[in-house]
CSV table of C-alpha atoms in Angstrom, one decimal:
chain,number,residue,atom,x,y,z
Z,28,UNK,CA,36.5,9.8,29.7
Z,29,UNK,CA,33.2,10.8,32.1
Z,30,UNK,CA,30.7,13.2,30.8
Z,31,UNK,CA,29.0,15.3,33.4
Z,32,UNK,CA,25.6,17.0,32.7
Z,33,UNK,CA,27.4,20.2,34.4
Z,34,UNK,CA,29.7,23.4,33.3
Z,35,UNK,CA,32.3,24.1,35.6
Z,36,UNK,CA,35.2,26.4,34.9
Z,37,UNK,CA,37.4,25.0,37.1
Z,38,UNK,CA,38.9,22.6,34.7
Z,39,UNK,CA,41.8,21.2,37.2
Z,40,UNK,CA,39.0,20.3,40.0
Z,41,UNK,CA,36.9,18.9,37.4
Z,42,UNK,CA,39.5,16.8,36.2
Z,43,UNK,CA,40.4,15.6,39.7
Z,44,UNK,CA,36.9,14.9,40.1
Z,45,UNK,CA,36.8,12.9,37.2
Z,46,UNK,CA,39.7,11.1,38.1
Z,47,UNK,CA,38.3,9.9,41.3
Z,48,UNK,CA,35.0,8.7,40.3
Z,49,UNK,CA,36.3,6.6,37.3
Z,50,UNK,CA,38.7,5.1,39.3
Z,51,UNK,CA,36.0,4.0,41.6
Z,52,UNK,CA,34.3,3.0,38.9
Z,53,UNK,CA,36.9,0.7,37.1
Z,54,UNK,CA,37.6,-0.8,40.9
Z,55,UNK,CA,33.8,-1.3,41.2
Z,56,UNK,CA,33.1,0.7,44.6
Z,57,UNK,CA,30.0,0.6,45.8
Z,58,UNK,CA,30.6,4.2,47.3
Z,59,UNK,CA,33.4,6.7,47.1
Z,60,UNK,CA,34.0,8.9,50.3
Z,61,UNK,CA,35.9,12.5,49.8
Z,62,UNK,CA,36.7,13.1,53.6
Z,63,UNK,CA,38.5,16.3,55.1
Z,64,UNK,CA,41.3,16.1,57.3
Z,65,UNK,CA,43.7,18.3,58.9
Z,66,UNK,CA,46.4,18.6,56.2
Z,67,UNK,CA,45.2,16.5,53.4
Z,68,UNK,CA,42.0,15.1,52.0
Z,69,UNK,CA,41.2,11.1,52.2
Z,70,UNK,CA,39.5,9.7,49.1
Z,71,UNK,CA,38.3,5.9,49.9
Z,72,UNK,CA,36.5,3.7,48.0
Z,73,UNK,CA,34.1,0.8,49.2
Z,74,UNK,CA,34.8,-2.2,47.4
Z,75,UNK,CA,33.1,-5.7,48.3
Z,76,UNK,CA,31.9,-4.0,51.6
Z,77,UNK,CA,35.7,-2.9,52.7
Z,78,UNK,CA,36.7,0.3,52.7
Z,79,UNK,CA,40.3,1.0,50.9
Z,80,UNK,CA,42.0,4.3,51.1
Z,81,UNK,CA,43.2,5.4,47.4
Z,82,UNK,CA,44.6,8.6,47.8
Z,83,UNK,CA,45.1,12.0,49.5
Z,84,UNK,CA,44.8,15.4,48.1
Z,85,UNK,CA,45.7,18.8,49.6
Z,86,UNK,CA,43.3,20.4,51.8
Z,87,UNK,CA,43.6,23.7,49.6
Z,88,UNK,CA,41.6,21.9,47.1
Z,89,UNK,CA,38.8,20.0,49.0
Z,90,UNK,CA,36.5,23.1,49.0
Z,91,UNK,CA,36.8,23.2,45.1
Z,92,UNK,CA,36.4,19.5,45.2
Z,93,UNK,CA,33.5,19.6,47.4
Z,94,UNK,CA,31.6,22.6,45.4
Z,95,UNK,CA,32.3,20.8,42.1
Z,96,UNK,CA,30.3,17.8,43.5
Z,97,UNK,CA,27.3,19.5,45.0
Z,98,UNK,CA,26.9,21.5,41.6
Z,99,UNK,CA,26.9,18.4,39.8
Z,100,UNK,CA,24.4,17.2,41.9
Z,101,UNK,CA,22.1,20.1,42.4
Z,102,UNK,CA,22.6,21.2,46.2
Z,103,UNK,CA,23.1,24.5,47.5
Z,104,UNK,CA,26.7,25.2,47.3
Z,105,UNK,CA,26.4,28.0,49.7
Z,106,UNK,CA,24.9,25.9,52.3
Z,107,UNK,CA,27.5,24.1,54.6
Z,108,UNK,CA,26.1,23.8,57.9
Z,109,UNK,CA,23.4,21.3,57.1
Z,110,UNK,CA,23.6,17.8,55.4
Z,111,UNK,CA,22.2,17.8,52.0
Z,112,UNK,CA,21.3,15.1,49.5
Z,113,UNK,CA,21.3,14.8,45.6
Z,114,UNK,CA,21.7,12.9,42.1
Z,115,UNK,CA,23.8,13.1,39.3
Z,116,UNK,CA,24.3,10.8,36.2
Z,117,UNK,CA,27.6,10.2,34.6
Z,118,UNK,CA,28.4,8.6,31.5
Z,119,UNK,CA,31.3,6.1,31.3
Z,120,UNK,CA,32.3,3.2,28.9
Z,121,UNK,CA,29.2,4.5,27.2
Z,122,UNK,CA,27.1,3.8,30.1
Z,123,UNK,CA,24.7,5.8,31.8
Z,124,UNK,CA,25.1,5.6,36.1
Z,125,UNK,CA,23.4,7.2,38.7
Z,126,UNK,CA,24.9,8.4,41.8
Z,127,UNK,CA,23.3,9.5,44.8
Z,128,UNK,CA,25.1,12.0,46.6
Z,129,UNK,CA,25.2,13.2,50.3
Z,130,UNK,CA,26.8,15.7,52.3
Z,131,UNK,CA,27.7,15.9,56.0
Z,132,UNK,CA,28.9,19.1,58.1
Z,133,UNK,CA,32.2,17.7,60.2
Z,134,UNK,CA,34.6,19.9,62.3
Z,135,UNK,CA,37.1,20.0,59.5
Z,136,UNK,CA,34.8,20.4,56.9
Z,137,UNK,CA,32.1,18.9,54.4
Z,138,UNK,CA,32.3,15.1,54.2
Z,139,UNK,CA,31.0,13.6,50.6
Z,140,UNK,CA,29.4,10.5,50.1
Z,141,UNK,CA,29.1,9.2,46.4
Z,142,UNK,CA,27.2,5.9,46.2
Z,143,UNK,CA,27.2,4.5,42.7
Z,144,UNK,CA,23.8,3.1,41.4
Z,145,UNK,CA,24.9,0.6,38.9
Z,146,UNK,CA,21.9,-0.1,36.7
Z,147,UNK,CA,23.2,-3.9,36.3
Z,148,UNK,CA,21.6,-4.5,39.6
Z,149,UNK,CA,18.0,-4.6,37.9
Z,150,UNK,CA,19.4,-7.8,35.6
Z,151,UNK,CA,20.4,-9.6,38.7
Z,152,UNK,CA,19.2,-13.4,38.9
Z,153,UNK,CA,18.4,-14.8,42.6
Z,154,UNK,CA,20.3,-17.8,41.1
Z,155,UNK,CA,23.5,-15.5,41.1
Z,156,UNK,CA,23.0,-14.4,44.5
Z,157,UNK,CA,24.4,-17.1,46.6
Z,158,UNK,CA,21.6,-19.3,47.6
Z,159,UNK,CA,21.7,-23.0,47.6
Z,160,UNK,CA,19.3,-25.1,45.5
Z,161,UNK,CA,17.0,-25.9,48.9
Z,162,UNK,CA,17.1,-22.4,49.8
Z,163,UNK,CA,16.5,-21.0,46.9
Z,164,UNK,CA,13.6,-23.3,46.1
Z,165,UNK,CA,12.2,-22.8,49.6
Z,166,UNK,CA,12.3,-19.1,49.0
Z,167,UNK,CA,10.5,-19.5,45.6
Z,168,UNK,CA,7.8,-21.0,47.5
Z,169,UNK,CA,7.4,-18.1,50.0
Z,170,UNK,CA,6.5,-16.0,46.8
Z,171,UNK,CA,4.8,-17.8,44.3
Z,172,UNK,CA,2.2,-17.7,46.6
Z,173,UNK,CA,-0.7,-15.1,45.7
Z,174,UNK,CA,-0.9,-13.2,49.2
Z,175,UNK,CA,1.1,-13.1,52.5
Z,176,UNK,CA,3.9,-11.3,53.9
Z,177,UNK,CA,7.6,-11.9,52.9
Z,178,UNK,CA,10.5,-10.4,54.8
Z,179,UNK,CA,14.0,-9.8,54.4
Z,180,UNK,CA,15.8,-9.4,57.3
Z,181,UNK,CA,19.7,-8.2,58.1
Z,182,UNK,CA,21.8,-5.3,59.0
Z,183,UNK,CA,22.5,-2.3,56.8
Z,184,UNK,CA,24.4,-3.3,54.0
Z,185,UNK,CA,23.7,-7.2,53.8
Z,186,UNK,CA,21.9,-6.8,50.5
Z,187,UNK,CA,18.5,-6.6,51.3
Z,188,UNK,CA,17.4,-4.6,48.5
Z,189,UNK,CA,19.0,-6.1,46.0
Z,190,UNK,CA,17.3,-9.7,46.9
Z,191,UNK,CA,14.4,-7.5,47.2
Z,192,UNK,CA,14.7,-6.1,43.0
Z,193,UNK,CA,16.3,-9.8,41.9
Z,194,UNK,CA,12.7,-10.8,43.3
Z,195,UNK,CA,10.6,-8.7,41.3
Z,196,UNK,CA,12.3,-9.0,38.7
Z,197,UNK,CA,11.3,-12.5,38.7
Z,198,UNK,CA,7.4,-11.5,39.0
Z,199,UNK,CA,7.4,-8.3,37.2
Z,200,UNK,CA,5.1,-9.5,34.8
Z,201,UNK,CA,2.7,-7.8,32.5
Z,202,UNK,CA,-0.3,-9.2,34.0
Z,203,UNK,CA,0.5,-8.2,37.4
Z,204,UNK,CA,0.7,-4.7,38.7
Z,205,UNK,CA,3.8,-4.2,40.9
Z,206,UNK,CA,4.2,-1.0,43.0
Z,207,UNK,CA,7.0,0.1,45.5
Z,208,UNK,CA,7.3,2.5,48.1
Z,209,UNK,CA,11.0,3.2,48.9
Z,210,UNK,CA,13.4,5.6,50.9
Z,211,UNK,CA,15.0,6.3,48.5
Z,212,UNK,CA,14.3,4.8,44.9
Z,213,UNK,CA,17.9,3.5,44.6
Z,214,UNK,CA,17.5,1.9,40.9
Z,215,UNK,CA,15.0,2.5,38.4
Z,216,UNK,CA,12.8,-0.9,37.2
Z,217,UNK,CA,11.1,-0.9,33.9
Z,218,UNK,CA,7.7,-2.1,34.5
Z,219,UNK,CA,7.6,-1.2,38.3
Z,220,UNK,CA,5.7,1.7,39.9
Z,221,UNK,CA,8.3,2.9,41.9
Z,222,UNK,CA,7.3,5.7,45.0
Z,223,UNK,CA,9.5,7.8,46.8
Z,224,UNK,CA,9.3,8.4,50.3
Z,225,UNK,CA,9.3,12.1,51.1
Z,226,UNK,CA,8.8,13.3,54.6
Z,227,UNK,CA,8.9,16.7,54.0
Z,228,UNK,CA,5.4,16.8,52.1
Z,229,UNK,CA,4.1,14.1,54.6
Z,230,UNK,CA,4.5,11.2,52.3
Z,231,UNK,CA,5.9,8.5,54.6
Z,232,UNK,CA,5.8,4.7,54.4
Z,233,UNK,CA,2.3,4.3,55.8
Z,234,UNK,CA,1.0,6.9,53.6
Z,235,UNK,CA,2.8,5.9,50.7
Z,236,UNK,CA,1.2,2.1,51.3
Z,237,UNK,CA,-2.6,3.6,51.6
Z,238,UNK,CA,-2.2,5.3,48.5
Z,239,UNK,CA,-1.0,2.0,46.6
Z,240,UNK,CA,-3.5,0.3,47.9
Z,241,UNK,CA,-6.5,2.3,45.8
Z,242,UNK,CA,-4.5,1.5,43.2
Z,243,UNK,CA,-5.4,-2.0,42.5
Z,244,UNK,CA,-2.0,-3.6,43.0
Z,245,UNK,CA,-1.2,-7.5,43.0
Z,246,UNK,CA,2.1,-7.3,44.5
Z,247,UNK,CA,3.8,-4.4,46.9
Z,248,UNK,CA,7.3,-3.7,48.2
Z,249,UNK,CA,7.8,-1.5,50.9
Z,250,UNK,CA,11.5,-0.5,51.4
Z,251,UNK,CA,11.1,-1.1,55.2
Z,252,UNK,CA,9.1,-1.7,57.9
Z,253,UNK,CA,10.0,1.2,60.8
Z,254,UNK,CA,7.1,1.7,62.8
Z,255,UNK,CA,3.6,-0.3,64.2
Z,256,UNK,CA,1.1,1.9,61.7
Z,257,UNK,CA,3.3,0.4,58.5
Z,258,UNK,CA,3.6,-3.0,60.2
Z,259,UNK,CA,-0.2,-2.9,60.6
Z,260,UNK,CA,-0.7,-1.6,57.0
Z,261,UNK,CA,1.3,-4.3,55.4
Z,262,UNK,CA,-0.2,-7.2,57.3
Z,263,UNK,CA,-3.5,-5.8,56.2
Z,264,UNK,CA,-2.4,-6.0,52.9
Z,265,UNK,CA,-1.1,-9.3,53.1
Z,266,UNK,CA,-4.3,-10.6,54.7
Z,267,UNK,CA,-6.6,-8.9,52.0
Z,268,UNK,CA,-5.1,-10.8,49.0
Z,269,UNK,CA,-1.9,-8.9,48.3
Z,270,UNK,CA,1.8,-10.1,48.3
Z,271,UNK,CA,3.9,-7.7,50.4
Z,272,UNK,CA,7.4,-7.7,50.4
Z,273,UNK,CA,9.5,-5.6,53.0
Z,274,UNK,CA,13.0,-5.6,54.9
Z,275,UNK,CA,13.9,-5.7,58.9
Z,276,UNK,CA,16.7,-5.0,60.7
Z,277,UNK,CA,17.1,-8.1,62.7
Z,278,UNK,CA,20.1,-10.6,63.0
Z,279,UNK,CA,17.8,-13.7,62.2
Z,280,UNK,CA,15.0,-15.0,60.6
Z,281,UNK,CA,13.0,-16.0,64.1
Z,282,UNK,CA,14.3,-12.4,65.1
Z,283,UNK,CA,11.5,-11.0,62.4
Z,284,UNK,CA,8.4,-12.2,64.4
Z,285,UNK,CA,9.9,-10.8,67.8
Z,286,UNK,CA,10.5,-7.6,66.0
Z,287,UNK,CA,6.8,-7.4,64.9
Z,288,UNK,CA,5.4,-8.2,68.3
Z,289,UNK,CA,7.6,-6.0,69.8
Z,290,UNK,CA,6.1,-3.3,67.3
Z,291,UNK,CA,2.7,-4.3,68.8
Z,292,UNK,CA,1.2,-6.5,65.9
Z,293,UNK,CA,-0.8,-9.3,67.6
Z,294,UNK,CA,0.6,-12.6,67.5
Z,295,UNK,CA,-2.4,-14.3,65.5
Z,296,UNK,CA,-2.3,-11.3,63.0
Z,297,UNK,CA,1.7,-11.7,62.4
Z,298,UNK,CA,1.1,-16.0,62.2
Z,299,UNK,CA,-1.8,-15.3,60.0
Z,300,UNK,CA,0.1,-13.3,57.2
Z,301,UNK,CA,3.5,-14.1,57.4
Z,302,UNK,CA,4.4,-16.5,54.5
Z,303,UNK,CA,8.2,-16.8,55.9
Z,304,UNK,CA,11.6,-14.9,56.3
Z,305,UNK,CA,15.0,-14.8,54.7
Z,306,UNK,CA,18.0,-13.4,57.0
Z,307,UNK,CA,21.0,-12.8,55.2
Z,308,UNK,CA,24.8,-11.5,55.3
Z,309,UNK,CA,26.9,-10.6,52.3
Z,310,UNK,CA,30.8,-12.3,52.3
Z,311,UNK,CA,33.5,-11.6,49.8
Z,312,UNK,CA,34.1,-14.3,47.5
Z,313,UNK,CA,37.9,-15.5,47.0
Z,314,UNK,CA,39.5,-14.3,44.1
Z,315,UNK,CA,39.8,-17.5,41.4
Z,316,UNK,CA,42.9,-16.0,40.1
Z,317,UNK,CA,45.1,-15.9,43.0
Z,318,UNK,CA,43.1,-17.8,46.4
Z,319,UNK,CA,45.2,-20.6,47.9
Z,320,UNK,CA,44.9,-23.9,49.1
Z,321,UNK,CA,46.2,-25.0,52.8
Z,322,UNK,CA,45.9,-27.9,54.7
Z,323,UNK,CA,43.9,-27.5,58.4
Z,324,UNK,CA,45.9,-30.1,60.3
Z,325,UNK,CA,43.7,-32.3,63.0
Z,326,UNK,CA,43.2,-30.8,66.2
Z,327,UNK,CA,43.4,-27.5,65.0
Z,328,UNK,CA,40.5,-24.9,65.7
Z,329,UNK,CA,39.9,-24.8,61.8
Z,330,UNK,CA,39.6,-28.8,61.6
Z,331,UNK,CA,37.4,-29.2,64.6
Z,332,UNK,CA,34.9,-26.9,63.4
Z,333,UNK,CA,34.8,-27.7,59.9
Z,334,UNK,CA,35.9,-31.3,60.0
Z,335,UNK,CA,32.5,-32.7,58.8
Z,336,UNK,CA,32.0,-31.5,55.0
Z,337,UNK,CA,28.8,-29.8,54.7
Z,338,UNK,CA,27.1,-31.9,51.8
Z,339,UNK,CA,24.0,-31.1,49.4
Z,340,UNK,CA,21.0,-30.3,51.9
Z,341,UNK,CA,22.7,-29.8,55.0
Z,342,UNK,CA,23.6,-33.3,55.6
Z,343,UNK,CA,27.0,-34.7,57.6
Z,344,UNK,CA,29.1,-36.8,55.8
Z,345,UNK,CA,28.9,-40.1,57.7
Z,346,UNK,CA,32.3,-41.4,56.1
Z,347,UNK,CA,35.5,-41.5,58.6
Z,348,UNK,CA,36.8,-38.1,59.9
Z,349,UNK,CA,39.8,-37.2,57.9
Z,350,UNK,CA,43.4,-36.1,59.7
Z,351,UNK,CA,43.7,-32.8,58.0
Z,352,UNK,CA,40.9,-30.6,55.7
Z,353,UNK,CA,41.4,-28.4,52.5
Z,354,UNK,CA,40.6,-24.7,52.6
Z,355,UNK,CA,41.2,-21.8,51.1
Z,356,UNK,CA,42.6,-18.4,52.3
Z,357,UNK,CA,43.0,-15.3,50.5
Z,358,UNK,CA,46.4,-14.3,48.7
Z,359,UNK,CA,46.5,-11.2,46.5
Z,360,UNK,CA,46.9,-10.4,43.0
Z,361,UNK,CA,46.5,-7.6,40.2
Z,362,UNK,CA,43.0,-9.1,39.4
Z,363,UNK,CA,41.6,-8.6,42.8
Z,364,UNK,CA,43.8,-5.2,43.6
Z,365,UNK,CA,45.6,-7.1,46.2
Z,366,UNK,CA,42.9,-7.7,48.4
Z,367,UNK,CA,42.2,-11.3,47.7
Z,368,UNK,CA,39.0,-10.8,46.8
Z,369,UNK,CA,36.5,-10.6,43.9
Z,370,UNK,CA,33.0,-10.0,44.4
Z,371,UNK,CA,30.3,-10.6,47.3
Z,372,UNK,CA,27.6,-13.1,47.6
Z,373,UNK,CA,24.7,-13.7,50.2
Z,374,UNK,CA,24.7,-16.5,53.0
Z,375,UNK,CA,21.3,-17.2,54.0
Z,376,UNK,CA,18.8,-18.6,56.3
Z,377,UNK,CA,15.6,-19.2,54.7
Z,378,UNK,CA,12.6,-19.9,57.3
Z,379,UNK,CA,9.4,-20.5,55.9
Z,380,UNK,CA,6.4,-20.2,58.4
Z,381,UNK,CA,3.7,-23.4,57.9
Z,382,UNK,CA,0.9,-24.3,60.0
Z,383,UNK,CA,3.6,-25.6,63.0
Z,384,UNK,CA,5.4,-22.3,63.4
Z,385,UNK,CA,2.0,-20.2,63.1
Z,386,UNK,CA,0.6,-21.9,66.0
Z,387,UNK,CA,4.2,-21.1,68.1
Z,388,UNK,CA,3.8,-17.9,67.1
Z,389,UNK,CA,0.3,-17.5,68.3
Z,390,UNK,CA,1.5,-19.3,72.0
Z,391,UNK,CA,4.5,-16.5,72.2
Z,392,UNK,CA,7.2,-19.0,71.4
Z,393,UNK,CA,10.5,-17.7,71.9
Z,394,UNK,CA,13.1,-17.4,69.0
Z,395,UNK,CA,14.9,-20.5,70.1
Z,396,UNK,CA,11.8,-22.3,70.4
Z,397,UNK,CA,10.6,-21.1,66.7
Z,398,UNK,CA,13.9,-22.4,65.3
Z,399,UNK,CA,13.9,-25.7,66.9
Z,400,UNK,CA,10.6,-26.2,65.6
Z,401,UNK,CA,11.5,-25.1,62.1
Z,402,UNK,CA,14.3,-27.7,62.5
Z,403,UNK,CA,12.1,-30.2,63.3
Z,404,UNK,CA,9.4,-29.3,60.6
Z,405,UNK,CA,12.4,-28.7,57.9
Z,406,UNK,CA,15.4,-31.1,58.7
Z,407,UNK,CA,17.5,-29.7,56.1
Z,408,UNK,CA,17.1,-26.2,57.0
Z,409,UNK,CA,20.2,-24.4,57.1
Z,410,UNK,CA,21.4,-21.5,59.9
Z,411,UNK,CA,23.3,-18.5,58.5
Z,412,UNK,CA,26.1,-20.1,60.4
Z,413,UNK,CA,25.7,-23.1,58.4
Z,414,UNK,CA,25.1,-21.7,55.1
Z,415,UNK,CA,28.2,-19.8,55.4
Z,416,UNK,CA,30.4,-23.1,56.4
Z,417,UNK,CA,29.2,-24.7,53.3
Z,418,UNK,CA,30.5,-22.0,51.2
Z,419,UNK,CA,33.8,-22.2,53.3
Z,420,UNK,CA,34.1,-26.0,52.5
Z,421,UNK,CA,33.2,-25.4,49.1
Z,422,UNK,CA,36.1,-22.9,48.6
Z,423,UNK,CA,33.8,-20.1,47.6
Z,424,UNK,CA,34.8,-17.8,50.7
Z,425,UNK,CA,37.5,-18.2,53.8
Z,426,UNK,CA,36.9,-18.8,57.2
Z,427,UNK,CA,38.8,-15.3,57.8
Z,428,UNK,CA,36.0,-13.7,55.7
Z,429,UNK,CA,33.0,-15.6,57.4
Z,430,UNK,CA,34.9,-14.4,61.0
Z,431,UNK,CA,34.7,-11.0,59.8
Z,432,UNK,CA,31.2,-11.1,58.7
Z,433,UNK,CA,29.4,-13.3,61.5
Z,434,UNK,CA,31.6,-12.5,64.2
Z,435,UNK,CA,31.9,-16.2,65.2
Z,436,UNK,CA,31.8,-19.5,63.5
């Protein structure tokens, strides 16, 4: 049973909310959606990045349920016309779990999303995040430097923040001063000075970063570079002896360079500051208890695309092509809630920026030219697609899941 820091007179509604949250926690949901409808409220859980419907609740209980959530989060229950944000903490199985709660007015009533902030994320290691041996070694070379800018790129929900937290966890040593500026602070880390963005009082990424630079930092993490001002300060910090981490919303590693230049950063400054870029996506892992082996016969599209196994170091096997190919697909069992998948891992594209690539950036090379130069400099470098194919060949994920995430392989 959950323990709330909340006194509610409506016991049945509190019991209902308790059940919804407990079920979501047991299922490993990252988000719990409470959505109004015409006749019934819909409860959905985001599990391993995919929304799954859990139950429907009569609409007459929706208002009381939403009020209960807002009280728990310290939000104004009388204000139903504006979006609100709040936080709460619950105890489940003896463990304290933080919840980030947001409300959104819709034409059918208020919608609530409860983000589950699992403190276990702070214990994640980079080794657990899907990096191949080569990619992890290459990434570690980037952040073992004493200064420079390291960027993690990808769309929303691609695990960028988790990768940054795992990196900071590894770098968190008593002799280093680590400071972050985030919007919002999702996970609290012992030994790291974390600053929350608050635009209402003028605490933006740029202003927070200026203040951080007066605090004698060794390592700085910026939740996201959104504008030219923040980018300029981050690059200046990277060029003056600080190791700076941040994120950008780009599809590829080379796209981060284009994004910085589009913001108005001078090519020579971007080239001088950049230590490297990691692009990533999250794919669901096949449930080991129920995944099914199948043969992709010769001449099928799967055989044509995956026929050359991707070996360690991204080198193609030169053996004679087989007549069929062993792959795995999702099935479904009680352990994975019939989804066929349990947990997620990342596919990566790790791009170090060495002297040759710096020269290319200064000369205004396109994204494709930068990637071709990287392939010449690092022959075993893998694109997102190639890294995903390697994980399919290893039976860790499925062709269907890679297609869902990447769009095409």
